[in-house]
Amino acid sequence: MPAKRRTKEYDNRPIGLFDSGLGGLTVVRAVREALPDEDVIYLGDTARVPYGNRSPETVELFARQDLAFLEKFGIKAAVAACNTVSALALPNILHEKHSFPLGGVILAGVEAVLASGRRKVAVLGTRGTIASGAYEHALLAADPRLIVRSIACPLFVPVIEEGVTNGAIVHEIFDLYLAQLLRDPPEVVLLGCTHYPLFRPALSQYLPKGTLILDSAAAAADYLSRLLKEKGLCAEPGRNGRAQYYVTDRTPGFERLARRFLDAGDGEVIDIHLADVVNT
Amino acid sequence: MPAKRRTKEYDNRPIGLFDSGLGGLTVVRAVREALPDEDVIYLGDTARVPYGNRSPETVELFARQDLAFLEKFGIKAAVAACNTVSALALPNILHEKHSFPLGGVILAGVEAVLASGRRKVAVLGTRGTIASGAYEHALLAADPRLIVRSIACPLFVPVIEEGVTNGAIVHEIFDLYLAQLLRDPPEVVLLGCTHYPLFRPALSQYLPKGTLILDSAAAAADYLSRLLKEKGLCAEPGRNGRAQYYVTDRTPGFERLARRFLDAGDGEVIDIHLADVVNT
């Protein structure tokens, strides 16, 4: 009965994604584009954003609470769509047993760099991510021959959140952080922050032709695609995967921001609920 | 014995100032310049910054905890060097009895506008402050003939915190928020955010000649000067007032930021301690 056996191979359980805030929605967008059959549950811990200012212990505690919340939905895989969690909490959490495979944006980004075959890498990220050295460490652990420079770009997030993604301000801010880098241009630029894919078009214009831009949103979608195939966890082809969004606080403007990160049209309904992850 | 009586009139107890974070240090700087004889205790609730995202009830609770912490130092007067507290918590707290007079940056700013005698006002502030309508409300309650426009400038704070206070980026960001305002220029611009005094030189160049710029830091220092004189609370002239700084968390870069807001020289020692306001 091959037909019946094939049906059994599909797994329509949702994928869980979480972030300290809303930036991780760029990962949801990339995942939904790459894997349209899959259901997605997103949790943004907007009540406690940003995690970047917290101690590693606190970030780990919050990440465990976020994962516990997602686990209730019977997820088949989870991705920390948050650089702070990926840097500070995942190294501990990954070593433990879970009922589902778990990945993070940093290792996904590192895999994308390795797959590119290029050696001269520049990582752009928030001050916290760059100060953690997590990308540099993971890249050099994966391939010690890589030449890695890391650049903190603290104004990228507020400018993106203000909806300014091209034009004179963006160009000036690129100059502020990247002018020095371009004296010795990298072959590949890894966007180590979930907000940064919104700067991708402006960065393509700004960086020298031929510079490869990799972002952790697309990289996480690639990671999930491979993972689901390898583990036989893919949803049934042709079904219309749906996304549900949870936030821990309805912070001012969160829906406007969510739409921006998801690139959602005005008429598109986004199903956002309030979550209580602490008392789960 | 007139000499003895005069000595008794001096009051060397400290002034208390508090803010959700470090921006209120611009108020400390203005107060220390205006009142060099006075001791100052500053509390920055860096563990819970920003207050702008919290409910009014939570902001009121935090403000009460901040005040209770300052009260332990036997302060003779307090100023909420925080626009969110001034907008959301002070209206309730001011009506209660305290062992010291209490003011806030919003009413200080409104008094400065009234004293200017000018009618056409533009208030610049964060999204939260402007959305609260607190300045507009207080200005029009004080003088209904004022013509008030309010402009949210969300990128001012992150750009100032990045240490960028002049040049092309600042000019572009002024254009983003203020170009429209200047089609019908105001007579007075009130800086309704404690960070904004650092933009004062660049704003003077950007705004039409003759535009009066008032900031809540200078206004709060004026308010305190008047208050201490009226109530006979001035410290002994010629003494060297000292400042003590408390933060609730040593967040990344807090000392660099503090130095910037205080305009402290490299060699200058800033006396920063860790405070526990919750378990006071």
Coordinates of C-alpha atoms in Angstrom, one line a residue:
Chain A
M1 CA 0.0 0.0 0.0
P2 CA 2.5 2.6 -1.1
A3 CA -0.1 5.4 -1.3
K4 CA -1.0 5.0 2.3
R5 CA 2.6 4.8 3.4
R6 CA 3.3 8.1 1.6
T7 CA 0.5 9.9 3.4
K8 CA 1.9 8.8 6.7
E9 CA 5.3 10.4 5.8
Y10 CA 3.8 13.9 6.0
D11 CA 3.9 15.8 9.2
N12 CA 1.5 18.7 9.4
R13 CA 2.5 19.8 12.9
P14 CA 3.6 23.5 13.1
I15 CA 7.1 24.9 13.2
G16 CA 7.8 27.2 16.2
L17 CA 9.8 30.4 15.9
F18 CA 10.5 32.9 18.7
D19 CA 12.3 36.2 19.2
S20 CA 12.6 38.7 22.0
G21 CA 10.5 41.1 19.9
L22 CA 9.2 41.5 16.3
G23 CA 12.4 41.4 14.3
G24 CA 12.1 37.6 14.1
L25 CA 9.1 38.1 11.8
T26 CA 11.6 38.6 8.9
V27 CA 12.5 34.9 9.6
V28 CA 8.8 33.9 9.5
R29 CA 8.5 35.7 6.2
A30 CA 11.5 33.9 4.7
V31 CA 10.2 30.5 6.1
R32 CA 6.7 31.1 4.7
E33 CA 8.2 31.9 1.3
A34 CA 10.5 28.9 1.3
L35 CA 8.0 26.5 2.9
P36 CA 4.5 27.6 2.0
D37 CA 2.9 24.2 3.1
E38 CA 4.1 24.6 6.7
D39 CA 2.1 26.0 9.6
V40 CA 4.1 28.4 11.7
I41 CA 3.6 29.6 15.3
Y42 CA 5.6 32.8 16.2
L43 CA 6.2 34.1 19.7
G44 CA 7.6 37.6 20.2
D45 CA 8.4 38.4 23.8
T46 CA 7.6 42.1 23.4
A47 CA 7.0 42.6 27.1
R48 CA 10.6 41.8 27.8
V49 CA 12.3 43.1 24.7
P50 CA 15.3 43.7 24.3
Y51 CA 17.0 40.6 25.6
G52 CA 20.4 42.2 24.6
N53 CA 20.5 44.1 27.9
R54 CA 20.0 41.1 30.1
S55 CA 22.4 38.7 31.8
P56 CA 23.1 35.3 30.1
E57 CA 21.2 33.6 32.9
T58 CA 18.1 35.7 32.4
V59 CA 18.3 35.3 28.6
E60 CA 18.5 31.5 29.1
L61 CA 15.5 31.6 31.5
F62 CA 13.4 33.6 29.1
A63 CA 14.4 31.4 26.1
R64 CA 13.2 28.3 28.1
Q65 CA 9.9 30.0 28.9
D66 CA 9.5 30.9 25.2
L67 CA 10.2 27.3 24.1
A68 CA 7.8 25.9 26.7
F69 CA 5.1 28.1 25.4
L70 CA 5.7 26.9 21.8
E71 CA 5.9 23.3 22.9
K72 CA 2.3 23.4 23.9
F73 CA 1.3 23.7 20.3
G74 CA 2.9 20.3 19.5
I75 CA 5.6 21.8 17.3
K76 CA 7.8 19.5 15.2
A77 CA 10.8 21.9 15.1
A78 CA 11.8 25.2 16.6
V79 CA 14.1 28.1 15.6
A80 CA 15.3 30.8 17.8
A81 CA 14.8 33.8 15.5
C82 CA 16.8 35.9 17.9
N83 CA 20.5 36.6 17.8
T84 CA 20.7 37.2 21.6
V85 CA 19.1 33.9 22.4
S86 CA 21.2 32.1 19.7
A87 CA 24.4 33.6 21.2
L88 CA 23.7 33.3 24.9
A89 CA 21.1 30.6 25.6
L90 CA 21.2 28.1 22.8
P91 CA 24.7 26.7 23.5
N92 CA 23.3 25.4 26.8
I93 CA 19.8 24.5 25.7
L94 CA 21.0 22.7 22.5
H95 CA 22.8 20.1 24.6
E96 CA 19.6 19.0 26.3
K97 CA 17.0 16.6 25.1
H98 CA 13.9 18.1 23.4
S99 CA 10.9 16.5 21.8
F100 CA 11.7 18.4 18.6
P101 CA 14.9 19.6 16.8
L102 CA 16.0 23.1 17.6
G103 CA 18.1 25.6 15.7
G104 CA 19.1 29.2 15.8
V105 CA 19.9 32.0 13.5
I106 CA 23.7 32.1 14.2
L107 CA 24.5 28.6 13.2
A108 CA 22.1 28.9 10.2
G109 CA 24.1 32.0 9.1
V110 CA 27.4 30.3 9.6
E111 CA 26.3 27.4 7.4
A112 CA 25.3 29.9 4.7
V113 CA 28.7 31.4 4.8
L114 CA 30.4 28.0 4.6
A115 CA 28.1 27.0 1.7
S116 CA 29.2 30.2 -0.2
G117 CA 32.8 29.0 -0.4
R118 CA 34.0 32.6 0.3
R119 CA 36.6 33.4 2.9
K120 CA 36.6 37.1 3.5
V121 CA 33.5 37.7 5.7
A122 CA 32.1 40.8 7.4
V123 CA 29.4 40.3 10.1
L124 CA 27.0 43.2 10.8
G125 CA 25.0 43.2 14.0
T126 CA 23.8 45.0 17.1
R127 CA 26.2 46.2 19.7
G128 CA 25.2 43.3 21.9
T129 CA 25.6 40.6 19.2
I130 CA 28.9 41.8 18.0
A131 CA 30.2 42.3 21.6
S132 CA 29.3 38.7 22.4
G133 CA 31.7 37.5 19.6
A134 CA 29.2 34.7 18.9
Y135 CA 29.4 34.9 15.1
E136 CA 33.1 35.3 15.0
H137 CA 33.5 32.4 17.3
A138 CA 31.1 30.1 15.4
L139 CA 32.6 31.0 12.0
L140 CA 36.2 30.4 13.0
A141 CA 35.2 27.2 14.8
A142 CA 33.6 26.0 11.6
D143 CA 36.5 27.1 9.4
P144 CA 39.7 28.6 10.9
R145 CA 40.8 29.9 7.5
L146 CA 37.9 32.4 7.3
I147 CA 38.9 36.1 7.7
V148 CA 36.2 37.6 9.8
R149 CA 35.5 41.2 10.7
S150 CA 32.6 42.2 12.9
I151 CA 30.9 45.6 12.8
A152 CA 28.4 46.8 15.3
C153 CA 25.7 49.0 13.7
P154 CA 23.5 50.2 16.6
L155 CA 21.5 52.7 14.5
F156 CA 20.3 50.1 11.9
V157 CA 17.5 48.8 14.2
P158 CA 15.9 52.1 15.2
V159 CA 16.1 53.5 11.6
I160 CA 14.5 50.3 10.2
E161 CA 11.8 50.4 12.9
E162 CA 11.1 54.0 11.8
G163 CA 10.3 52.7 8.4
V164 CA 13.3 54.4 6.8
T165 CA 15.0 51.7 4.5
N166 CA 16.5 53.8 1.7
G167 CA 17.5 57.4 0.8
A168 CA 19.9 59.9 2.2
I169 CA 19.6 58.9 5.9
V170 CA 20.3 55.2 5.1
H171 CA 23.3 56.1 2.9
E172 CA 24.8 58.4 5.6
I173 CA 24.3 55.6 8.2
F174 CA 26.0 53.1 5.9
D175 CA 28.9 55.5 5.6
L176 CA 29.1 55.9 9.4
Y177 CA 29.5 52.1 9.9
L178 CA 30.8 50.7 6.6
A179 CA 33.0 53.3 4.9
Q180 CA 36.1 52.0 6.7
L181 CA 35.2 48.3 5.9
L182 CA 35.0 49.2 2.2
R183 CA 38.7 50.2 2.0
D184 CA 39.3 46.5 2.0
P185 CA 36.0 45.1 0.8
P186 CA 34.7 41.7 2.1
E187 CA 33.5 39.0 -0.3
V188 CA 30.5 38.2 1.8
V189 CA 28.5 40.3 4.2
L190 CA 26.4 38.3 6.8
L191 CA 23.5 40.3 8.3
G192 CA 23.6 39.1 11.9
C193 CA 20.4 40.8 13.0
T194 CA 16.8 39.8 12.2
H195 CA 15.9 43.4 11.3
Y196 CA 18.6 43.9 8.7
P197 CA 17.0 42.0 5.8
L198 CA 14.9 45.2 5.3
F199 CA 18.2 47.0 4.5
R200 CA 19.1 44.4 1.9
P201 CA 18.1 46.3 -1.2
A202 CA 19.9 49.5 0.0
L203 CA 22.9 47.5 1.0
S204 CA 23.1 45.8 -2.4
Q205 CA 23.3 49.2 -4.0
Y206 CA 25.9 50.5 -1.4
L207 CA 28.3 47.5 -1.4
P208 CA 30.7 46.9 -4.3
K209 CA 29.2 44.7 -7.1
G210 CA 29.7 41.1 -6.5
T211 CA 29.5 41.3 -2.7
L212 CA 27.4 38.4 -1.6
I213 CA 24.8 39.4 1.1
L214 CA 23.6 36.6 3.3
D215 CA 20.9 37.2 5.9
S216 CA 20.0 35.1 8.9
A217 CA 16.3 35.1 7.9
A218 CA 17.0 33.4 4.6
A219 CA 19.6 31.2 6.2
A220 CA 17.2 30.0 8.9
A221 CA 14.6 29.2 6.2
D222 CA 17.3 27.1 4.4
Y223 CA 18.2 25.4 7.6
L224 CA 14.5 24.5 8.3
S225 CA 14.1 23.2 4.7
R226 CA 17.0 20.9 5.0
L227 CA 16.0 19.8 8.5
L228 CA 12.4 18.9 7.6
K229 CA 13.6 16.9 4.5
E230 CA 16.3 15.0 6.4
K231 CA 14.0 14.1 9.3
G232 CA 11.0 13.4 7.1
L233 CA 9.0 16.1 8.8
C234 CA 7.6 17.9 5.7
A235 CA 4.0 18.9 5.6
E236 CA 1.7 17.6 2.9
P237 CA 2.5 19.4 -0.4
G238 CA -0.1 21.8 -1.8
R239 CA -1.8 22.5 1.6
N240 CA -1.9 26.1 2.5
G241 CA 0.2 26.6 5.6
R242 CA -1.1 29.2 8.1
A243 CA 0.7 31.4 10.5
Q244 CA -0.3 32.4 14.1
Y245 CA 1.5 35.2 15.9
Y246 CA 1.7 35.6 19.7
V247 CA 3.2 38.6 21.5
T248 CA 3.6 39.0 25.3
D249 CA 2.6 42.7 25.2
R250 CA 0.7 44.8 22.8
T251 CA 3.4 47.5 22.8
P252 CA 2.8 50.8 21.0
G253 CA 2.9 50.3 17.2
F254 CA 3.6 46.6 17.4
E255 CA 1.1 45.8 14.6
R256 CA 2.6 48.5 12.3
L257 CA 6.0 47.0 12.9
A258 CA 4.8 43.4 12.5
R259 CA 3.3 44.3 9.1
R260 CA 6.6 45.9 8.0
F261 CA 8.7 42.9 9.0
L262 CA 6.2 40.5 7.3
D263 CA 5.9 42.8 4.3
A264 CA 2.1 42.3 4.7
G265 CA -0.3 44.2 2.5
D266 CA -2.8 46.6 3.9
G267 CA -5.7 44.2 3.4
E268 CA -3.9 41.2 4.8
V269 CA -5.2 40.0 8.1
I270 CA -2.5 39.1 10.6
D271 CA -3.6 36.8 13.4
I272 CA -1.9 38.3 16.5
H273 CA -2.8 37.0 20.0
L274 CA -1.6 37.9 23.5
A275 CA 0.5 35.2 25.1
D276 CA 1.5 34.6 28.8
V277 CA 4.8 32.8 28.7
V278 CA 5.7 33.3 32.3
N279 CA 2.6 31.5 33.7
T280 CA 2.5 28.9 31.0
Chain B
M1 CA 22.5 88.0 66.3
P2 CA 21.8 88.4 62.6
A3 CA 24.9 86.4 61.5
K4 CA 23.6 83.3 63.3
R5 CA 20.2 83.7 61.9
R6 CA 21.5 83.9 58.4
T7 CA 23.4 80.6 58.8
K8 CA 20.3 78.9 59.9
E9 CA 18.5 79.9 56.7
Y10 CA 20.8 77.6 54.6
D11 CA 19.7 74.1 53.8
N12 CA 22.5 71.8 52.7
R13 CA 20.3 68.7 52.2
P14 CA 20.5 67.2 48.6
I15 CA 18.2 67.6 45.7
G16 CA 16.8 64.4 44.3
L17 CA 16.5 63.8 40.5
F18 CA 15.3 60.6 38.8
D19 CA 14.7 59.2 35.4
S20 CA 13.9 55.9 33.8
G21 CA 17.4 55.9 32.4
L22 CA 20.3 58.2 31.8
G23 CA 18.8 61.0 29.7
G24 CA 17.9 62.8 33.0
L25 CA 21.6 63.4 33.5
T26 CA 21.2 66.4 31.1
V27 CA 19.0 67.8 33.8
V28 CA 21.6 67.1 36.4
R29 CA 24.1 68.9 34.3
A30 CA 21.9 72.0 33.9
V31 CA 21.1 71.9 37.7
R32 CA 24.8 71.7 38.6
E33 CA 25.6 74.6 36.3
A34 CA 22.8 76.8 37.7
L35 CA 23.1 75.7 41.3
P36 CA 26.8 74.8 42.0
D37 CA 26.3 74.9 45.7
E38 CA 23.7 72.2 45.8
D39 CA 24.3 68.5 46.4
V40 CA 22.5 66.2 43.9
I41 CA 21.4 62.6 44.1
Y42 CA 20.5 61.1 40.8
L43 CA 18.6 57.8 40.2
G44 CA 18.4 56.2 36.8
D45 CA 16.2 53.1 36.7
T46 CA 18.3 51.5 33.9
A47 CA 17.0 48.1 34.8
R48 CA 13.5 49.0 33.8
V49 CA 14.2 51.6 31.1
P50 CA 12.2 52.6 28.9
Y51 CA 9.1 53.5 30.9
G52 CA 7.5 54.7 27.7
N53 CA 6.3 51.2 26.9
R54 CA 4.6 50.6 30.3
S55 CA 1.1 51.1 31.4
P56 CA 0.3 54.3 33.4
E57 CA -0.2 52.2 36.5
T58 CA 3.2 50.6 36.2
V59 CA 4.9 53.9 35.5
E60 CA 3.2 55.3 38.7
L61 CA 4.4 52.4 40.7
F62 CA 8.0 52.7 39.4
A63 CA 7.9 56.5 40.1
R64 CA 6.8 55.9 43.7
Q65 CA 9.6 53.4 44.2
D66 CA 12.1 55.8 42.7
L67 CA 10.9 58.6 45.0
A68 CA 11.0 56.3 48.0
F69 CA 14.6 55.5 47.2
L70 CA 15.5 59.2 47.0
E71 CA 13.6 60.1 50.1
K72 CA 16.0 57.9 52.1
F73 CA 18.7 60.5 51.4
G74 CA 16.8 63.2 53.2
I75 CA 16.2 65.3 50.1
K76 CA 14.8 68.8 50.3
A77 CA 13.2 68.7 46.8
A78 CA 12.8 66.3 43.9
V79 CA 12.4 66.6 40.2
A80 CA 11.2 63.9 37.9
A81 CA 13.8 64.3 35.1
C82 CA 11.7 62.0 32.9
N83 CA 9.0 62.9 30.5
T84 CA 7.1 59.6 30.8
V85 CA 6.9 60.0 34.6
S86 CA 6.0 63.6 34.3
A87 CA 3.2 62.8 31.9
L88 CA 1.7 59.7 33.4
A89 CA 2.6 59.5 37.1
L90 CA 3.1 63.0 38.4
P91 CA -0.5 64.2 38.0
N92 CA -1.5 61.6 40.6
I93 CA 1.5 61.8 42.8
L94 CA 1.6 65.6 43.0
H95 CA -1.7 65.7 44.7
E96 CA -0.4 63.8 47.7
K97 CA 1.5 65.0 50.7
H98 CA 5.3 64.7 50.5
S99 CA 8.0 65.7 52.9
F100 CA 9.6 67.7 50.1
P101 CA 8.4 69.8 47.1
L102 CA 8.2 67.8 43.8
G103 CA 8.3 69.0 40.2
G104 CA 8.6 67.5 36.8
V105 CA 10.1 68.4 33.4
I106 CA 6.8 69.0 31.6
L107 CA 5.5 71.7 33.9
A108 CA 9.0 73.3 34.0
G109 CA 9.0 73.4 30.2
V110 CA 5.5 74.9 30.1
E111 CA 6.6 77.6 32.5
A112 CA 9.6 78.4 30.3
V113 CA 7.3 78.8 27.3
L114 CA 5.0 81.1 29.2
A115 CA 7.9 83.2 30.4
S116 CA 9.1 83.6 26.8
G117 CA 5.9 85.5 25.9
R118 CA 5.8 83.7 22.5
R119 CA 2.7 82.1 21.2
K120 CA 3.6 79.8 18.3
V121 CA 5.1 76.7 19.9
A122 CA 6.5 73.4 18.5
V123 CA 7.1 70.6 21.0
L124 CA 9.5 67.8 19.9
G125 CA 9.5 64.6 21.8
T126 CA 9.6 60.8 21.7
R127 CA 6.7 58.9 20.2
G128 CA 5.4 58.1 23.6
T129 CA 5.6 61.6 25.0
I130 CA 3.9 63.2 22.0
A131 CA 1.2 60.5 21.8
S132 CA 0.4 61.2 25.5
G133 CA -0.5 64.8 24.6
A134 CA 0.9 65.8 28.0
Y135 CA 2.8 68.9 26.7
E136 CA 0.0 70.1 24.5
H137 CA -2.5 69.6 27.3
A138 CA -0.4 71.4 29.9
L139 CA 0.5 74.3 27.5
L140 CA -3.1 74.9 26.4
A141 CA -4.3 74.6 30.0
A142 CA -1.8 77.3 31.0
D143 CA -2.7 79.6 28.1
P144 CA -5.4 78.7 25.6
R145 CA -4.1 81.3 23.2
L146 CA -1.0 79.3 22.4
I147 CA -0.7 77.6 19.0
V148 CA 0.9 74.3 19.7
R149 CA 2.2 71.7 17.3
S150 CA 3.7 68.4 18.5
I151 CA 6.2 66.4 16.5
A152 CA 7.4 62.9 17.4
C153 CA 11.1 62.4 16.6
P154 CA 11.8 58.7 17.4
L155 CA 15.3 58.6 15.9
F156 CA 16.6 61.5 17.9
V157 CA 17.3 59.3 21.0
P158 CA 19.2 56.5 19.3
V159 CA 21.2 58.9 17.2
I160 CA 22.2 60.9 20.3
E161 CA 23.0 57.7 22.2
E162 CA 25.3 56.8 19.3
G163 CA 27.2 60.0 20.0
V164 CA 26.2 61.5 16.6
T165 CA 25.2 65.1 17.4
N166 CA 26.1 67.0 14.2
G167 CA 26.9 66.4 10.6
A168 CA 25.1 64.9 7.6
I169 CA 23.1 62.2 9.5
V170 CA 21.7 64.8 12.0
H171 CA 20.8 67.1 9.2
E172 CA 19.0 64.4 7.3
I173 CA 17.1 63.4 10.4
F174 CA 16.1 67.0 11.1
D175 CA 14.8 67.1 7.5
L176 CA 12.8 63.9 8.1
Y177 CA 10.9 65.3 11.1
L178 CA 11.1 69.1 10.8
A179 CA 11.1 70.0 7.1
Q180 CA 7.3 70.2 7.1
L181 CA 7.3 72.3 10.3
L182 CA 9.5 74.9 8.8
R183 CA 7.0 75.7 6.1
D184 CA 5.3 77.7 8.8
P185 CA 8.1 78.2 11.4
P186 CA 7.3 78.3 15.1
E187 CA 8.6 81.1 17.3
V188 CA 9.7 78.7 20.0
V189 CA 10.7 75.1 20.0
L190 CA 10.4 73.2 23.2
L191 CA 12.7 70.1 23.5
G192 CA 10.4 67.7 25.3
C193 CA 12.9 64.9 25.9
T194 CA 15.9 64.9 28.3
H195 CA 18.2 63.6 25.5
Y196 CA 17.5 66.5 23.2
P197 CA 19.7 69.2 24.7
L198 CA 22.6 67.4 23.0
F199 CA 21.0 68.4 19.7
R200 CA 20.7 72.0 20.7
P201 CA 23.8 73.3 18.8
A202 CA 22.8 71.5 15.6
L203 CA 19.2 72.6 16.0
S204 CA 20.2 76.3 16.4
Q205 CA 22.0 76.0 13.1
Y206 CA 19.1 74.2 11.4
L207 CA 16.1 76.3 12.6
P208 CA 15.5 79.8 11.2
K209 CA 17.4 82.6 13.0
G210 CA 15.5 84.0 15.9
T211 CA 13.7 80.7 16.8
L212 CA 13.9 80.3 20.6
I213 CA 14.9 76.9 21.7
L214 CA 13.9 75.9 25.2
D215 CA 14.8 72.6 26.8
S216 CA 13.4 70.8 29.7
A217 CA 16.8 70.4 31.3
A218 CA 17.4 74.1 31.6
A219 CA 13.8 74.7 32.4
A220 CA 14.0 72.2 35.3
A221 CA 17.1 74.0 36.6
D222 CA 15.2 77.3 36.5
Y223 CA 12.3 75.7 38.3
L224 CA 14.6 74.4 41.0
S225 CA 16.3 77.8 41.4
R226 CA 13.0 79.6 41.9
L227 CA 11.7 76.9 44.2
L228 CA 14.7 76.8 46.5
K229 CA 14.7 80.6 46.8
E230 CA 11.0 80.9 47.4
K231 CA 11.0 78.2 50.1
G232 CA 14.3 79.3 51.7
L233 CA 15.9 76.0 50.9
C234 CA 19.2 77.2 49.2
A235 CA 22.5 75.6 50.2
E236 CA 25.2 77.7 51.7
P237 CA 26.9 79.9 49.0
G238 CA 30.4 79.0 48.1
R239 CA 30.3 75.4 49.2
N240 CA 31.1 72.9 46.5
G241 CA 28.0 70.8 45.8
R242 CA 28.6 67.2 44.9
A243 CA 26.7 64.7 42.9
Q244 CA 26.1 61.1 43.5
Y245 CA 24.7 58.8 40.8
Y246 CA 22.7 55.6 41.2
V247 CA 21.6 53.2 38.5
T248 CA 19.5 50.1 39.0
D249 CA 21.5 48.1 36.5
R250 CA 25.0 48.5 35.0
T251 CA 23.7 48.2 31.4
P252 CA 26.2 47.9 28.6
G253 CA 27.8 51.3 27.9
F254 CA 26.0 53.1 30.7
E255 CA 29.2 54.9 31.9
R256 CA 30.0 56.1 28.3
L257 CA 26.4 57.4 28.0
A258 CA 26.5 59.0 31.4
R259 CA 29.7 60.9 30.6
R260 CA 28.1 62.1 27.3
F261 CA 25.0 63.4 29.0
L262 CA 27.0 65.0 31.8
D263 CA 29.5 66.4 29.3
A264 CA 32.1 65.0 31.7
G265 CA 35.8 65.2 30.8
D266 CA 37.9 62.0 30.5
G267 CA 39.7 62.6 33.8
E268 CA 36.6 63.4 35.7
V269 CA 35.5 60.8 38.2
I270 CA 31.8 60.1 38.2
D271 CA 30.5 58.5 41.4
I272 CA 28.1 55.8 40.1
H273 CA 26.6 53.2 42.5
L274 CA 24.2 50.3 42.0
A275 CA 20.7 50.9 43.6
D276 CA 18.0 48.5 44.5
V277 CA 14.8 50.5 44.3
V278 CA 12.4 47.6 44.4
N279 CA 13.5 46.2 47.8
T280 CA 14.1 49.6 49.4

